[in-house]
Amino acid sequence: MPHKLPLVAALGFTQIIGYGTIYYAFPILAPAVAQEFGVSEPFLFGLFSVGLLLGGFAAPVLGGMLDRVGAGRVMTAGSLGMALLLTLLAFSPNIYVFGGLTILIELFSFAVLYDAAFAMLAQKRPEDTRKSITRLTLIAGFASTIFWPLSGFLVEDLGWRGTQLVFAAAHILCAGLHFRATALPVAKAPASPTGASLRSQPPSPPVMSTALALRAFQLLAAGFALTGMAISALTVHLVEILRSLDIGEAAYIAAMVMGPAQVVVRVMDATVWRNRHPLFVAILSSGAILVAIMLLLLPGPAPAVAFGFAAILGAGAGLSSIVRGAVPVALFGASGLGLRLGRLAAIRNVLGAASPFLFAWAAAAWSMTWALGAVLVVSVTGLGALALLHRTLERLGIVPPLRSPHARQGLSP
């Protein structure tokens, strides 16, 4: 027990830094970068999308390394690499160097973000992986709340180049934390076969035929990828979407609601839904994204719509971060988790790489409403894939019915 909270706290801190610097800061710094290099902001988001796309191809390779050499070593090397790339980015002489470095950062981001952290928790905390994942995401849920205003403050005070140097220094600190986590022992389950200790053991993953396991993985990958596309487009452009509601500076305040909403819904996962199968939570996550988009497209008072949209989007995104690690373990087991997460990330990134760029392009070429309508279609399809997966597995008795509130299948809470 003494090592559990330090490990989760350390990874929570590094995930805040990772997502804050690699993901959430990008749209805040983009206007200053675009102005200096004389390019459009959609062009910069295109570079971002190319990096996500190539990162998808790299994810299975990096995921396999998580299994072979250990997640801690991969994350340590990844943080040092991010520090170097961000330092070089700060001294970019032209848009070509900036673009190449931006692509490399996204290419290797898998090594320092959630998937790698989930693999480390599965390796170091195999007896309570889901609980550890929930605790980790509770902490990391503040990344957007912290880094949207922090990035704006830094870019105004230090410029975008100085801001990247600050980010590079933060990743050096992350490397130290990842290195220390590598040395932590694997947590062992209690030796005494008491009733309490037996109940604390995670149930074995269901036994599926090869064909069924392949179909389940395909549906899961499609559901995660399509929902991820919607989340990516909406979160990268969140401030822009809220500004389109003409609520002035309140758009920034509404955007900050997303972080606390992520934390609140993760508390609910740890309490209200702790005995539910992770696939049930995945469906809730995808459904929340759909509801958030529909709220924007329906008429209503702009301030209420803005805050409601940010809160529901935050809830869906918050649960999405948990289930992308918890569901694969519940359905397929912890063995080979790194490679499996890498393959899921590959499909998610390849399908979702273009979403920030396409959303920006659609909003500029047509309207924000058309762009949101396209995201709505993607979201509905993703929810359908997850619902079909649950229906398939429920018929075979592998997962409990959605209406069953106390069925303990999959990971132990």
GROMACS .gro file of C-alpha atoms in nm:
model
  413
    1MET     CA    1   0.000   0.000   0.000
    2PRO     CA    2   0.269   0.265   0.076
    3HIS     CA    3   0.386   0.265  -0.285
    4LYS     CA    4   0.040   0.281  -0.445
    5LEU     CA    5  -0.047   0.643  -0.392
    6PRO     CA    6   0.306   0.776  -0.466
    7LEU     CA    7   0.305   0.591  -0.800
    8VAL     CA    8  -0.042   0.714  -0.896
    9ALA     CA    9   0.036   1.068  -0.778
   10ALA     CA   10   0.363   1.077  -0.972
   11LEU     CA   11   0.198   0.952  -1.290
   12GLY     CA   12  -0.090   1.193  -1.239
   13PHE     CA   13   0.156   1.483  -1.228
   14THR     CA   14   0.341   1.366  -1.539
   15GLN     CA   15   0.012   1.319  -1.727
   16ILE     CA   16  -0.089   1.676  -1.646
   17ILE     CA   17   0.244   1.792  -1.789
   18GLY     CA   18   0.221   1.556  -2.085
   19TYR     CA   19  -0.131   1.641  -2.197
   20GLY     CA   20  -0.093   2.006  -2.105
   21THR     CA   21   0.223   2.065  -2.308
   22ILE     CA   22   0.167   1.828  -2.599
   23TYR     CA   23  -0.208   1.866  -2.649
   24TYR     CA   24  -0.391   2.145  -2.467
   25ALA     CA   25  -0.130   2.417  -2.517
   26PHE     CA   26  -0.121   2.377  -2.895
   27PRO     CA   27  -0.435   2.578  -2.987
   28ILE     CA   28  -0.336   2.851  -2.739
   29LEU     CA   29   0.012   2.892  -2.889
   30ALA     CA   30  -0.099   2.844  -3.251
   31PRO     CA   31  -0.201   3.209  -3.320
   32ALA     CA   32   0.141   3.342  -3.213
   33VAL     CA   33   0.324   3.076  -3.415
   34ALA     CA   34   0.108   3.137  -3.722
   35GLN     CA   35   0.169   3.511  -3.704
   36GLU     CA   36   0.547   3.478  -3.673
   37PHE     CA   37   0.587   3.229  -3.958
   38GLY     CA   38   0.319   3.380  -4.180
   39VAL     CA   39   0.100   3.070  -4.209
   40SER     CA   40  -0.264   3.002  -4.134
   41GLU     CA   41  -0.383   2.835  -3.816
   42PRO     CA   42  -0.555   2.554  -4.013
   43PHE     CA   43  -0.211   2.478  -4.162
   44LEU     CA   44  -0.070   2.435  -3.812
   45PHE     CA   45  -0.357   2.206  -3.716
   46GLY     CA   46  -0.278   2.012  -4.032
   47LEU     CA   47   0.076   1.955  -3.903
   48PHE     CA   48  -0.075   1.846  -3.572
   49SER     CA   49  -0.297   1.597  -3.755
   50VAL     CA   50  -0.005   1.457  -3.956
   51GLY     CA   51   0.179   1.396  -3.629
   52LEU     CA   52  -0.123   1.214  -3.485
   53LEU     CA   53  -0.149   1.004  -3.800
   54LEU     CA   54   0.216   0.899  -3.794
   55GLY     CA   55   0.191   0.846  -3.420
   56GLY     CA   56  -0.078   0.589  -3.492
   57PHE     CA   57   0.166   0.386  -3.701
   58ALA     CA   58   0.431   0.414  -3.429
   59ALA     CA   59   0.198   0.319  -3.142
   60PRO     CA   60   0.206  -0.062  -3.187
   61VAL     CA   61   0.586  -0.056  -3.195
   62LEU     CA   62   0.603   0.157  -2.881
   63GLY     CA   63   0.330  -0.054  -2.722
   64GLY     CA   64   0.532  -0.368  -2.779
   65MET     CA   65   0.828  -0.199  -2.611
   66LEU     CA   66   0.611  -0.134  -2.304
   67ASP     CA   67   0.569  -0.510  -2.268
   68ARG     CA   68   0.927  -0.607  -2.351
   69VAL     CA   69   1.141  -0.352  -2.162
   70GLY     CA   70   0.886  -0.215  -1.915
   71ALA     CA   71   0.662   0.091  -1.923
   72GLY     CA   72   0.881   0.283  -1.677
   73ARG     CA   73   1.188   0.270  -1.898
   74VAL     CA   74   0.991   0.367  -2.208
   75MET     CA   75   0.827   0.661  -2.027
   76THR     CA   76   1.163   0.781  -1.890
   77ALA     CA   77   1.319   0.779  -2.236
   78GLY     CA   78   1.004   0.937  -2.379
   79SER     CA   79   1.011   1.228  -2.134
   80LEU     CA   80   1.377   1.298  -2.208
   81GLY     CA   81   1.298   1.287  -2.579
   82MET     CA   82   1.009   1.530  -2.532
   83ALA     CA   83   1.234   1.770  -2.341
   84LEU     CA   84   1.485   1.764  -2.628
   85LEU     CA   85   1.221   1.808  -2.900
   86LEU     CA   86   1.050   2.097  -2.718
   87THR     CA   87   1.386   2.269  -2.670
   88LEU     CA   88   1.461   2.238  -3.040
   89LEU     CA   89   1.109   2.358  -3.117
   90ALA     CA   90   1.174   2.677  -2.922
   91PHE     CA   91   1.465   2.758  -3.154
   92SER     CA   92   1.291   2.672  -3.483
   93PRO     CA   93   1.428   2.907  -3.751
   94ASN     CA   94   1.139   2.853  -3.993
   95ILE     CA   95   0.806   2.679  -4.039
   96TYR     CA   96   0.969   2.373  -4.195
   97VAL     CA   97   1.175   2.296  -3.885
   98PHE     CA   98   0.881   2.382  -3.661
   99GLY     CA   99   0.653   2.152  -3.860
  100GLY     CA  100   0.897   1.861  -3.856
  101LEU     CA  101   0.949   1.888  -3.482
  102THR     CA  102   0.574   1.919  -3.417
  103ILE     CA  103   0.518   1.598  -3.611
  104LEU     CA  104   0.793   1.419  -3.416
  105ILE     CA  105   0.642   1.529  -3.084
  106GLU     CA  106   0.305   1.383  -3.177
  107LEU     CA  107   0.475   1.077  -3.325
  108PHE     CA  108   0.637   0.981  -2.993
  109SER     CA  109   0.369   1.115  -2.756
  110PHE     CA  110   0.234   0.761  -2.700
  111ALA     CA  111   0.543   0.692  -2.489
  112VAL     CA  112   0.452   0.951  -2.223
  113LEU     CA  113   0.072   0.974  -2.223
  114TYR     CA  114  -0.215   0.767  -2.083
  115ASP     CA  115  -0.159   0.440  -2.270
  116ALA     CA  116   0.196   0.408  -2.140
  117ALA     CA  117   0.086   0.510  -1.790
  118PHE     CA  118  -0.195   0.252  -1.793
  119ALA     CA  119   0.052  -0.016  -1.896
  120MET     CA  120   0.278   0.083  -1.605
  121LEU     CA  121  -0.013   0.056  -1.363
  122ALA     CA  122  -0.102  -0.287  -1.501
  123GLN     CA  123   0.260  -0.395  -1.455
  124LYS     CA  124   0.311  -0.245  -1.109
  125ARG     CA  125  -0.043  -0.270  -0.966
  126PRO     CA  126  -0.195  -0.581  -1.128
  127GLU     CA  127  -0.428  -0.646  -0.834
  128ASP     CA  128  -0.619  -0.318  -0.862
  129THR     CA  129  -0.550  -0.177  -1.206
  130ARG     CA  130  -0.893  -0.022  -1.257
  131LYS     CA  131  -0.886   0.156  -0.922
  132SER     CA  132  -0.538   0.288  -0.996
  133ILE     CA  133  -0.644   0.405  -1.343
  134THR     CA  134  -0.940   0.590  -1.195
  135ARG     CA  135  -0.719   0.760  -0.934
  136LEU     CA  136  -0.466   0.854  -1.202
  137THR     CA  137  -0.727   1.010  -1.427
  138LEU     CA  138  -0.877   1.196  -1.131
  139ILE     CA  139  -0.549   1.382  -1.096
  140ALA     CA  140  -0.474   1.422  -1.466
  141GLY     CA  141  -0.823   1.556  -1.532
  142PHE     CA  142  -0.701   1.900  -1.431
  143ALA     CA  143  -0.462   1.921  -1.729
  144SER     CA  144  -0.692   2.134  -1.942
  145THR     CA  145  -0.803   2.352  -1.651
  146ILE     CA  146  -0.440   2.424  -1.564
  147PHE     CA  147  -0.279   2.448  -1.907
  148TRP     CA  148  -0.531   2.654  -2.102
  149PRO     CA  149  -0.491   2.961  -1.878
  150LEU     CA  150  -0.126   2.882  -1.797
  151SER     CA  151  -0.034   2.859  -2.165
  152GLY     CA  152  -0.211   3.188  -2.235
  153PHE     CA  153  -0.025   3.357  -1.950
  154LEU     CA  154   0.313   3.217  -2.054
  155VAL     CA  155   0.277   3.305  -2.422
  156GLU     CA  156   0.188   3.663  -2.333
  157ASP     CA  157   0.476   3.696  -2.087
  158LEU     CA  158   0.749   3.484  -2.252
  159GLY     CA  159   0.631   3.438  -2.609
  160TRP     CA  160   0.567   3.099  -2.764
  161ARG     CA  161   0.940   3.016  -2.777
  162GLY     CA  162   0.996   3.087  -2.408
  163THR     CA  163   0.683   2.888  -2.327
  164GLN     CA  164   0.822   2.583  -2.506
  165LEU     CA  165   1.144   2.607  -2.301
  166VAL     CA  166   0.938   2.605  -1.981
  167PHE     CA  167   0.755   2.299  -2.110
  168ALA     CA  168   1.086   2.127  -2.191
  169ALA     CA  169   1.208   2.180  -1.835
  170ALA     CA  170   0.884   2.028  -1.704
  171HIS     CA  171   0.946   1.712  -1.908
  172ILE     CA  172   1.291   1.673  -1.754
  173LEU     CA  173   1.119   1.663  -1.415
  174CYS     CA  174   0.877   1.403  -1.554
  175ALA     CA  175   1.171   1.189  -1.667
  176GLY     CA  176   1.298   1.181  -1.309
  177LEU     CA  177   0.959   1.072  -1.177
  178HIS     CA  178   0.927   0.800  -1.441
  179PHE     CA  179   1.277   0.674  -1.359
  180ARG     CA  180   1.191   0.649  -0.991
  181ALA     CA  181   0.866   0.469  -1.071
  182THR     CA  182   1.062   0.211  -1.269
  183ALA     CA  183   1.235   0.097  -0.951
  184LEU     CA  184   0.912   0.042  -0.757
  185PRO     CA  185   0.834  -0.325  -0.683
  186VAL     CA  186   0.530  -0.500  -0.825
  187ALA     CA  187   0.250  -0.491  -0.569
  188LYS     CA  188   0.162  -0.838  -0.442
  189ALA     CA  189  -0.182  -0.955  -0.337
  190PRO     CA  190  -0.226  -1.056   0.028
  191ALA     CA  191  -0.096  -1.408   0.095
  192SER     CA  192  -0.375  -1.502   0.337
  193PRO     CA  193  -0.676  -1.649   0.153
  194THR     CA  194  -0.929  -1.462   0.362
  195GLY     CA  195  -1.270  -1.377   0.225
  196ALA     CA  196  -1.178  -1.010   0.197
  197SER     CA  197  -0.858  -1.080   0.010
  198LEU     CA  198  -1.031  -1.319  -0.226
  199ARG     CA  199  -1.297  -1.058  -0.303
  200SER     CA  200  -1.022  -0.806  -0.376
  201GLN     CA  201  -0.874  -1.021  -0.653
  202PRO     CA  202  -0.956  -0.912  -1.007
  203PRO     CA  203  -1.168  -1.173  -1.184
  204SER     CA  204  -1.001  -1.351  -1.473
  205PRO     CA  205  -1.085  -1.212  -1.816
  206PRO     CA  206  -1.355  -1.403  -2.005
  207VAL     CA  207  -1.251  -1.692  -2.225
  208MET     CA  208  -1.336  -1.612  -2.586
  209SER     CA  209  -1.275  -1.800  -2.907
  210THR     CA  210  -1.020  -1.651  -3.145
  211ALA     CA  211  -1.293  -1.537  -3.385
  212LEU     CA  212  -1.500  -1.378  -3.109
  213ALA     CA  213  -1.196  -1.207  -2.956
  214LEU     CA  214  -1.106  -1.063  -3.296
  215ARG     CA  215  -1.460  -0.935  -3.355
  216ALA     CA  216  -1.472  -0.788  -3.004
  217PHE     CA  217  -1.141  -0.612  -3.058
  218GLN     CA  218  -1.256  -0.473  -3.394
  219LEU     CA  219  -1.580  -0.333  -3.249
  220LEU     CA  220  -1.397  -0.193  -2.948
  221ALA     CA  221  -1.137  -0.031  -3.173
  222ALA     CA  222  -1.406   0.123  -3.393
  223GLY     CA  223  -1.603   0.254  -3.096
  224PHE     CA  224  -1.297   0.401  -2.927
  225ALA     CA  225  -1.162   0.547  -3.253
  226LEU     CA  226  -1.485   0.715  -3.363
  227THR     CA  227  -1.561   0.851  -3.017
  228GLY     CA  228  -1.199   0.964  -2.996
  229MET     CA  229  -1.236   1.148  -3.326
  230ALA     CA  230  -1.530   1.343  -3.187
  231ILE     CA  231  -1.353   1.419  -2.859
  232SER     CA  232  -1.036   1.529  -3.040
  233ALA     CA  233  -1.218   1.771  -3.267
  234LEU     CA  234  -1.427   1.918  -2.986
  235THR     CA  235  -1.153   1.955  -2.724
  236VAL     CA  236  -0.889   2.100  -2.957
  237HIS     CA  237  -1.139   2.360  -3.078
  238LEU     CA  238  -1.330   2.400  -2.751
  239VAL     CA  239  -1.251   2.769  -2.701
  240GLU     CA  240  -1.332   2.846  -3.065
  241ILE     CA  241  -1.663   2.659  -3.039
  242LEU     CA  242  -1.759   2.848  -2.725
  243ARG     CA  243  -1.660   3.180  -2.881
  244SER     CA  244  -1.902   3.109  -3.165
  245LEU     CA  245  -2.184   3.138  -2.909
  246ASP     CA  246  -2.103   3.510  -2.868
  247ILE     CA  247  -2.066   3.504  -2.491
  248GLY     CA  248  -1.744   3.707  -2.483
  249GLU     CA  249  -1.489   3.634  -2.211
  250ALA     CA  250  -1.730   3.388  -2.052
  251ALA     CA  251  -1.614   3.142  -2.320
  252TYR     CA  252  -1.284   3.099  -2.134
  253ILE     CA  253  -1.463   3.047  -1.803
  254ALA     CA  254  -1.695   2.790  -1.962
  255ALA     CA  255  -1.396   2.608  -2.113
  256MET     CA  256  -1.243   2.573  -1.767
  257VAL     CA  257  -1.551   2.377  -1.655
  258MET     CA  258  -1.433   2.082  -1.864
  259GLY     CA  259  -1.151   1.990  -1.624
  260PRO     CA  260  -1.359   1.979  -1.304
  261ALA     CA  261  -1.631   1.789  -1.492
  262GLN     CA  262  -1.373   1.524  -1.581
  263VAL     CA  263  -1.277   1.493  -1.217
  264VAL     CA  264  -1.637   1.476  -1.091
  265VAL     CA  265  -1.734   1.201  -1.335
  266ARG     CA  266  -1.423   1.002  -1.242
  267VAL     CA  267  -1.528   1.022  -0.878
  268MET     CA  268  -1.862   0.878  -0.987
  269ASP     CA  269  -1.679   0.598  -1.167
  270ALA     CA  270  -1.489   0.522  -0.846
  271THR     CA  271  -1.807   0.520  -0.636
  272VAL     CA  272  -2.142   0.496  -0.815
  273TRP     CA  273  -2.020   0.279  -1.104
  274ARG     CA  274  -1.735   0.096  -0.933
  275ASN     CA  275  -1.913  -0.241  -0.960
  276ARG     CA  276  -2.021  -0.192  -1.318
  277HIS     CA  277  -1.837  -0.350  -1.609
  278PRO     CA  278  -1.599  -0.101  -1.779
  279LEU     CA  279  -1.783  -0.153  -2.110
  280PHE     CA  280  -2.094  -0.005  -1.948
  281VAL     CA  281  -1.888   0.303  -1.857
  282ALA     CA  282  -1.753   0.318  -2.213
  283ILE     CA  283  -2.109   0.339  -2.346
  284LEU     CA  284  -2.186   0.615  -2.096
  285SER     CA  285  -1.879   0.803  -2.217
  286SER     CA  286  -1.974   0.781  -2.583
  287GLY     CA  287  -2.334   0.874  -2.506
  288ALA     CA  288  -2.223   1.184  -2.316
  289ILE     CA  289  -2.029   1.310  -2.619
  290LEU     CA  290  -2.341   1.268  -2.832
  291VAL     CA  291  -2.555   1.460  -2.581
  292ALA     CA  292  -2.299   1.742  -2.563
  293ILE     CA  293  -2.306   1.793  -2.940
  294MET     CA  294  -2.685   1.782  -2.953
  295LEU     CA  295  -2.698   2.048  -2.683
  296LEU     CA  296  -2.496   2.283  -2.905
  297LEU     CA  297  -2.719   2.222  -3.204
  298LEU     CA  298  -3.046   2.279  -3.018
  299PRO     CA  299  -3.176   2.630  -2.944
  300GLY     CA  300  -3.127   2.768  -2.595
  301PRO     CA  301  -2.972   3.050  -2.392
  302ALA     CA  302  -2.606   3.078  -2.502
  303PRO     CA  303  -2.446   3.094  -2.154
  304ALA     CA  304  -2.635   2.787  -2.030
  305VAL     CA  305  -2.557   2.600  -2.352
  306ALA     CA  306  -2.186   2.688  -2.324
  307PHE     CA  307  -2.146   2.571  -1.965
  308GLY     CA  308  -2.364   2.264  -2.019
  309PHE     CA  309  -2.172   2.164  -2.329
  310ALA     CA  310  -1.833   2.200  -2.160
  311ALA     CA  311  -1.948   2.005  -1.855
  312ILE     CA  312  -2.102   1.715  -2.050
  313LEU     CA  313  -1.808   1.703  -2.291
  314GLY     CA  314  -1.573   1.694  -1.993
  315ALA     CA  315  -1.771   1.408  -1.843
  316GLY     CA  316  -1.758   1.205  -2.163
  317ALA     CA  317  -1.389   1.274  -2.219
  318GLY     CA  318  -1.312   1.197  -1.855
  319LEU     CA  319  -1.472   0.855  -1.873
  320SER     CA  320  -1.313   0.790  -2.212
  321SER     CA  321  -0.967   0.819  -2.059
  322ILE     CA  322  -1.052   0.554  -1.800
  323VAL     CA  323  -1.221   0.300  -2.024
  324ARG     CA  324  -0.954   0.294  -2.292
  325GLY     CA  325  -0.730   0.125  -2.036
  326ALA     CA  326  -0.990  -0.058  -1.825
  327VAL     CA  327  -1.199  -0.221  -2.098
  328PRO     CA  328  -0.910  -0.400  -2.277
  329VAL     CA  329  -0.791  -0.546  -1.945
  330ALA     CA  330  -1.144  -0.655  -1.851
  331LEU     CA  331  -1.208  -0.825  -2.186
  332PHE     CA  332  -0.865  -0.959  -2.283
  333GLY     CA  333  -0.649  -0.959  -1.968
  334ALA     CA  334  -0.331  -0.774  -1.870
  335SER     CA  335  -0.090  -0.997  -2.061
  336GLY     CA  336   0.034  -0.814  -2.370
  337LEU     CA  337  -0.156  -0.501  -2.268
  338GLY     CA  338   0.107  -0.263  -2.406
  339LEU     CA  339   0.086  -0.403  -2.759
  340ARG     CA  340  -0.294  -0.418  -2.740
  341LEU     CA  341  -0.314  -0.054  -2.627
  342GLY     CA  342  -0.070   0.035  -2.902
  343ARG     CA  343  -0.290  -0.125  -3.165
  344LEU     CA  344  -0.599   0.049  -3.030
  345ALA     CA  345  -0.411   0.378  -3.030
  346ALA     CA  346  -0.299   0.315  -3.387
  347ILE     CA  347  -0.655   0.270  -3.510
  348ARG     CA  348  -0.776   0.562  -3.299
  349ASN     CA  349  -0.501   0.794  -3.424
  350VAL     CA  350  -0.521   0.692  -3.790
  351LEU     CA  351  -0.898   0.752  -3.798
  352GLY     CA  352  -0.885   1.060  -3.575
  353ALA     CA  353  -0.570   1.229  -3.700
  354ALA     CA  354  -0.754   1.448  -3.947
  355SER     CA  355  -1.036   1.553  -3.712
  356PRO     CA  356  -0.884   1.878  -3.574
  357PHE     CA  357  -0.783   1.991  -3.923
  358LEU     CA  358  -1.110   1.885  -4.089
  359PHE     CA  359  -1.315   2.052  -3.818
  360ALA     CA  360  -1.123   2.380  -3.861
  361TRP     CA  361  -1.158   2.353  -4.238
  362ALA     CA  362  -1.532   2.277  -4.228
  363ALA     CA  363  -1.600   2.559  -3.985
  364ALA     CA  364  -1.409   2.806  -4.204
  365ALA     CA  365  -1.547   2.684  -4.537
  366TRP     CA  366  -1.910   2.642  -4.432
  367SER     CA  367  -2.008   2.711  -4.073
  368MET     CA  368  -1.961   2.595  -3.717
  369THR     CA  369  -2.301   2.426  -3.734
  370TRP     CA  370  -2.199   2.211  -4.031
  371ALA     CA  371  -1.875   2.115  -3.857
  372LEU     CA  372  -2.064   2.014  -3.543
  373GLY     CA  373  -2.314   1.817  -3.753
  374ALA     CA  374  -2.032   1.612  -3.900
  375VAL     CA  375  -1.895   1.539  -3.552
  376LEU     CA  376  -2.246   1.434  -3.447
  377VAL     CA  377  -2.256   1.166  -3.720
  378VAL     CA  378  -1.915   1.034  -3.613
  379SER     CA  379  -2.027   1.024  -3.250
  380VAL     CA  380  -2.347   0.830  -3.328
  381THR     CA  381  -2.147   0.571  -3.524
  382GLY     CA  382  -1.898   0.526  -3.240
  383LEU     CA  383  -2.175   0.477  -2.986
  384GLY     CA  384  -2.338   0.222  -3.217
  385ALA     CA  385  -2.018   0.015  -3.237
  386LEU     CA  386  -1.985   0.000  -2.857
  387ALA     CA  387  -2.354  -0.084  -2.816
  388LEU     CA  388  -2.322  -0.366  -3.071
  389LEU     CA  389  -2.015  -0.500  -2.886
  390HIS     CA  390  -2.204  -0.501  -2.556
  391ARG     CA  391  -2.508  -0.670  -2.710
  392THR     CA  392  -2.287  -0.938  -2.867
  393LEU     CA  393  -2.103  -1.015  -2.544
  394GLU     CA  394  -2.417  -0.991  -2.330
  395ARG     CA  395  -2.590  -1.261  -2.536
  396LEU     CA  396  -2.298  -1.493  -2.463
  397GLY     CA  397  -2.300  -1.411  -2.090
  398ILE     CA  398  -1.956  -1.246  -2.103
  399VAL     CA  399  -2.075  -0.907  -1.980
  400PRO     CA  400  -2.377  -0.828  -1.761
  401PRO     CA  401  -2.685  -0.650  -1.895
  402LEU     CA  402  -2.668  -0.270  -1.901
  403ARG     CA  403  -2.956  -0.256  -1.653
  404SER     CA  404  -2.771  -0.472  -1.397
  405PRO     CA  405  -2.629  -0.236  -1.131
  406HIS     CA  406  -2.437  -0.484  -0.916
  407ALA     CA  407  -2.279  -0.734  -1.155
  408ARG     CA  408  -1.907  -0.751  -1.085
  409GLN     CA  409  -1.737  -0.853  -1.403
  410GLY     CA  410  -1.406  -0.749  -1.547
  411LEU     CA  411  -1.170  -0.560  -1.322
  412SER     CA  412  -1.198  -0.537  -0.950
  413PRO     CA  413  -1.287  -0.188  -0.834
   0.00000   0.00000   0.00000
